[in-house]
XYZ file of C-alpha atoms in Angstrom:
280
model
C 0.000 0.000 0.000
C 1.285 3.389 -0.942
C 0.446 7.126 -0.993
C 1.037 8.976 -4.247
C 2.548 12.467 -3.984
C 1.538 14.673 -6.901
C 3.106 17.850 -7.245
C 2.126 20.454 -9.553
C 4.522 21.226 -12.526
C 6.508 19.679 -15.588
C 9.275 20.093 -17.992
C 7.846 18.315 -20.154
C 4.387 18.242 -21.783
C 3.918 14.781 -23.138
C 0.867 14.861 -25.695
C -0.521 11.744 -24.006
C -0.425 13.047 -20.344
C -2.728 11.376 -18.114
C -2.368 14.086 -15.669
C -2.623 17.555 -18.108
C -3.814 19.667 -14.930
C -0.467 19.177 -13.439
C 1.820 20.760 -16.141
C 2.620 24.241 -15.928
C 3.035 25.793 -12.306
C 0.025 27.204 -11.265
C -3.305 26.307 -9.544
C -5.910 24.594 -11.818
C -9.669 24.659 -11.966
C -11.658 21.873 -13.514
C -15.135 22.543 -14.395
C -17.571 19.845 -14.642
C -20.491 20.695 -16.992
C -22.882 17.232 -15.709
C -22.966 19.286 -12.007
C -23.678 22.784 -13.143
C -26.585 23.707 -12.780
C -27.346 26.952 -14.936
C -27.508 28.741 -11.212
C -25.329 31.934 -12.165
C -23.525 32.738 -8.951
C -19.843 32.214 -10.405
C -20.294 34.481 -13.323
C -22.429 36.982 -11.179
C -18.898 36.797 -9.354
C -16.540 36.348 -12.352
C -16.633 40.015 -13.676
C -17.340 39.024 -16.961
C -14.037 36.035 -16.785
C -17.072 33.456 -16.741
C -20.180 33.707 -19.160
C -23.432 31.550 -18.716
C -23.860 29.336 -22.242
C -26.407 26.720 -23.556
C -23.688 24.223 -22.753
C -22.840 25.508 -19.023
C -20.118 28.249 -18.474
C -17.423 29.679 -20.537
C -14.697 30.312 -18.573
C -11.842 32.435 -18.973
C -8.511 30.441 -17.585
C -6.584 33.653 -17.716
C -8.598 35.212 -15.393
C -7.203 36.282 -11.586
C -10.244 35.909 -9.865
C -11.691 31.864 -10.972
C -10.643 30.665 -7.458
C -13.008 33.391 -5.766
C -15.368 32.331 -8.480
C -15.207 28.335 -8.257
C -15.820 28.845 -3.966
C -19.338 30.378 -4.828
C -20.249 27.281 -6.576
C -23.153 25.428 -4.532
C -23.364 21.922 -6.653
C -19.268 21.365 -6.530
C -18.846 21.924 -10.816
C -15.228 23.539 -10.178
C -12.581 21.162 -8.857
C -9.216 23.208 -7.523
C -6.156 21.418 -8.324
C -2.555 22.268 -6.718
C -2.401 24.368 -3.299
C 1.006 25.528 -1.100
C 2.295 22.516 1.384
C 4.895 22.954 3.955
C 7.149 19.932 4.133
C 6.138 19.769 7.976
C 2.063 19.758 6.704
C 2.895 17.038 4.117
C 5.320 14.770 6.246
C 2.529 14.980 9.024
C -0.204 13.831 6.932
C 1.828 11.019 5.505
C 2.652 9.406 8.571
C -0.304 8.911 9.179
C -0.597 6.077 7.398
C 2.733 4.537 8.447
C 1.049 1.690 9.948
C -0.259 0.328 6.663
C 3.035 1.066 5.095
C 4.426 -1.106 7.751
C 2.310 -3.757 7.541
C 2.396 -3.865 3.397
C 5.527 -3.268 2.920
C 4.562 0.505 0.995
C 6.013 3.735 1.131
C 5.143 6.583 -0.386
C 5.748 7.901 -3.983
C 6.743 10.952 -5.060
C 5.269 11.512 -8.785
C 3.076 14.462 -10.717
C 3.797 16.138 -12.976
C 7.340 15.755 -12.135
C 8.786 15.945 -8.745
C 12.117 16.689 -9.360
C 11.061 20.032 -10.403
C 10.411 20.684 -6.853
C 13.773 18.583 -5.518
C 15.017 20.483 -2.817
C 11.356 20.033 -1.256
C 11.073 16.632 -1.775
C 14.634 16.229 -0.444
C 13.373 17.292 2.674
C 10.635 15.631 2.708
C 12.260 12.037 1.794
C 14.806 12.572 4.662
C 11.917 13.205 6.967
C 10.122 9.914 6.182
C 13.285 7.808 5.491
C 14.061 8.709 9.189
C 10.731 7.651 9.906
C 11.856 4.505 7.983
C 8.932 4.743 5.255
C 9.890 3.133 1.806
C 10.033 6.587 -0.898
C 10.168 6.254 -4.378
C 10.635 9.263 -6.617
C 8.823 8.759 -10.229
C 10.273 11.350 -12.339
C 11.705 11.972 -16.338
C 14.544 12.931 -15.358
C 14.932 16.232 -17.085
C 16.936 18.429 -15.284
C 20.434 19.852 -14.146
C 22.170 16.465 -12.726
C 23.384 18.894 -9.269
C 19.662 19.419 -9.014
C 18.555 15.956 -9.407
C 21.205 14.016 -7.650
C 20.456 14.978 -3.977
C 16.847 13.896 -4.331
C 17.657 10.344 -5.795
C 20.390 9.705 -3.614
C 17.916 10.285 -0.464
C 15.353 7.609 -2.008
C 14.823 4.295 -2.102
C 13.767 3.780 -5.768
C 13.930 5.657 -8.381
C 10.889 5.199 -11.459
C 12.497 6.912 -14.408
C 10.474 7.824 -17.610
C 11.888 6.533 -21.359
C 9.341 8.148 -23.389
C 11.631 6.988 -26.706
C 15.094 7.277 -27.926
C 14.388 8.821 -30.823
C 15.691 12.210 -30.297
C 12.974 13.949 -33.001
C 9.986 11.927 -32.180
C 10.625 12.705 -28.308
C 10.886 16.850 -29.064
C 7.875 15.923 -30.971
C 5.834 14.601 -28.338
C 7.044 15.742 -25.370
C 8.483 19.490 -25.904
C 11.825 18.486 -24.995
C 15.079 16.957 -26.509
C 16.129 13.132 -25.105
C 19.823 13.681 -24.341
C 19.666 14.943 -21.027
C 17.334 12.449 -19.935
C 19.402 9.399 -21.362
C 22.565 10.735 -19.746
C 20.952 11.246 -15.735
C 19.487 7.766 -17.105
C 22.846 6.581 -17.026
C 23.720 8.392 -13.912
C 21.210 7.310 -11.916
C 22.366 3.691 -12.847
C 25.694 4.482 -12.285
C 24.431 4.565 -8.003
C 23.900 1.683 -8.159
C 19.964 2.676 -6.957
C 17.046 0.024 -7.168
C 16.074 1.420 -10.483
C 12.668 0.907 -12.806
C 12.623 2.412 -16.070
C 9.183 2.967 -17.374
C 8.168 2.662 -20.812
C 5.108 3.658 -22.185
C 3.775 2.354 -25.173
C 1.603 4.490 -27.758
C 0.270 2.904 -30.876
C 1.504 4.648 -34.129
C 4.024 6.701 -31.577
C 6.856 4.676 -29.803
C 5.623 0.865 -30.768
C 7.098 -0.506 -33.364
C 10.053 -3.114 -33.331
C 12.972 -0.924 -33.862
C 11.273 1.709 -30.857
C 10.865 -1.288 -28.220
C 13.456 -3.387 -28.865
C 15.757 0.070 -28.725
C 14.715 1.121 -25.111
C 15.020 -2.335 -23.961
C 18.268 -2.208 -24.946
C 18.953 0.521 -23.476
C 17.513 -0.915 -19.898
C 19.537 -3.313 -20.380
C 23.067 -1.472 -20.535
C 22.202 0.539 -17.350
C 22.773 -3.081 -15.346
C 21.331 -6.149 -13.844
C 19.627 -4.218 -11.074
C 17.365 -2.192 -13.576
C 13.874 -3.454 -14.115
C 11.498 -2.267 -16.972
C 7.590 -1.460 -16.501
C 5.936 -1.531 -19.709
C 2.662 1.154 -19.343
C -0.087 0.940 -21.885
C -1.589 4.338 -23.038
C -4.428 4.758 -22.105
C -7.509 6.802 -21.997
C -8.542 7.358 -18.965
C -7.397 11.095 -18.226
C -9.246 11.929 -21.513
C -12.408 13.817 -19.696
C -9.861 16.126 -17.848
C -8.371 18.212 -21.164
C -12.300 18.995 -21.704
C -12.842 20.406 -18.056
C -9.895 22.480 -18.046
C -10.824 24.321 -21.422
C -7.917 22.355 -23.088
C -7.386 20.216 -26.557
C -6.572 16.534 -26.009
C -3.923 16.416 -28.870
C -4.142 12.790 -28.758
C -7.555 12.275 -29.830
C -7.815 9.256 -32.409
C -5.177 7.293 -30.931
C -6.183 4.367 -30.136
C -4.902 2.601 -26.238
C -2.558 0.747 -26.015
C -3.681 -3.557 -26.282
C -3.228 -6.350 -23.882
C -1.491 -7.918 -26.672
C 1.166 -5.216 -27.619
C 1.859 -4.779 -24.098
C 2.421 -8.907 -23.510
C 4.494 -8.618 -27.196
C 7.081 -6.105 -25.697
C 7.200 -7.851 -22.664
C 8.316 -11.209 -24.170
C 11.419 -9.220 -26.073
C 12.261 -7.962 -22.558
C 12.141 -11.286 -21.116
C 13.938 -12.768 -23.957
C 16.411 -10.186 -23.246
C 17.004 -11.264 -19.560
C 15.264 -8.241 -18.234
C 12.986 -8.322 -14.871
C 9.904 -7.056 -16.256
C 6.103 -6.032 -15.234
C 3.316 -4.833 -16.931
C 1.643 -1.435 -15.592
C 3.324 -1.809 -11.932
């Protein structure tokens, strides 16, 4: 049993994301259509940021004022997203649960977005709860300086780490960013000899065919023996999200990810020699 972390903000904005109200830095607001009601109250509030349409409100994201709007909301249609934590508030609340960490053999995971854009934070937090003895596990795609990266993964147990693809163009593509920095801490990070799971996500007509799986495994594989692989299926389930925060799913069309692709790469993994799961 484990307690996910997710922190607001991303380097990179991944086309598929699961998570889109976590990338950028800011507070989100998700408006749900199904529990509006037509009553008015936010855009009597809104200053002219929200407007009152045949299909529920049309909000402005821009707009200063949507979290003074969203509070006036009787029938819960907003949902906030991302508030201010003090590592002392967050390290509380987790230990809380340390009893069914204990008895589970969980810990708690550090994800979003990406944590490691927050690392001196979560620094402090992991040495809080390591001293605690709780299990942490930082899930991140590595994209940053290596002096900003390396404190946090040396202070956790286990280290997730993204490989989106390893082609460098398909990857700016997709993501926003180049690869090359994210191979190399890759390395780095394998080079500590940390219990290490690369995750690879798998996105038909993006990062599936032979040459794209068989080339990350590969790459798994030269980071060492103690390097697992977790194959992730795309999926669709974060698809309702992009409408409620006003944004366009740039995925649309693309179909999920099968039971049988995802059983396909894992066979050339474990043909390879790799320890490998499927989705966790």
């Amino acid at each position: 049993m484990r307690t996910t972390v997710f922190a607001v903000g991303c380097p990179l904005k991944c086309l598929w994301c699961a998570n889109p109200e976590l990338i950028g830095d800011a507070t989100k607001f998700l408006y749900h259509p199904r529990r509006c009601v037509g009553c008015g109250a936010c855009v009597a509030m809104s200053g002219g940021s929200i407007r009152l349409t045949d299909d529920g409100c049309d909000i402005d994201r821009e707009a200063a004022n949507l979290e003074e709007c969203s509070v006036v909301c009787y029938y819960d249609a907003y949902e906030r997203i991302g508030g201010i934590v003090t590592v002392k508030e967050l390290v509380s609340g987790l230990l809380r649960d340390k009893v069914f960490y204990d008895r589970s053999g969980g810990g708690v995971t550090f994800s979003g977005g990406d944590a490691g854009l927050q690392a001196e934070f979560f620094y402090n937090v992991a040495l809080e709860l390591r001293d605690s003895e709780v299990h942490v596990a930082l899930d991140t795609a590595g994209y940053f300086p290596w002096e900003k990266l390396a404190p946090l993964v040396a202070a956790v147990d286990l280290v997730l780490y993204d490989i989106k693809t390893l082609n460098r163009t398909l990857h700016k593509r997709y993501t926003g960013v180049d690869n090359q920095l994210i191979l190399e801490n890759a390395m780095r990070v394998a080079d500590m000899g940390k219990d290490m799971t690369v995750r690879m996500i798998l996105v038909p007509g993006v990062n599936d065919s032979d040459d794209e799986i068989i080339g990350r495994l590969k790459f798994v594989k030269s980071l060492g023996r103690h390097v697992k692989v977790d194959l992730i299926k795309y999926h669709k389930l974060g698809a309702g999200k992009y409408a409620s925060l006003g944004m366009i799913e740039m995925m649309e069309g693309t179909p999920e990810c099968s039971d049988d692709l995802a059983e396909y790469a894992a066979n050339i993994a474990r043909n390879m020699g790799l320890a490998v799961t499927i989705g966790g």
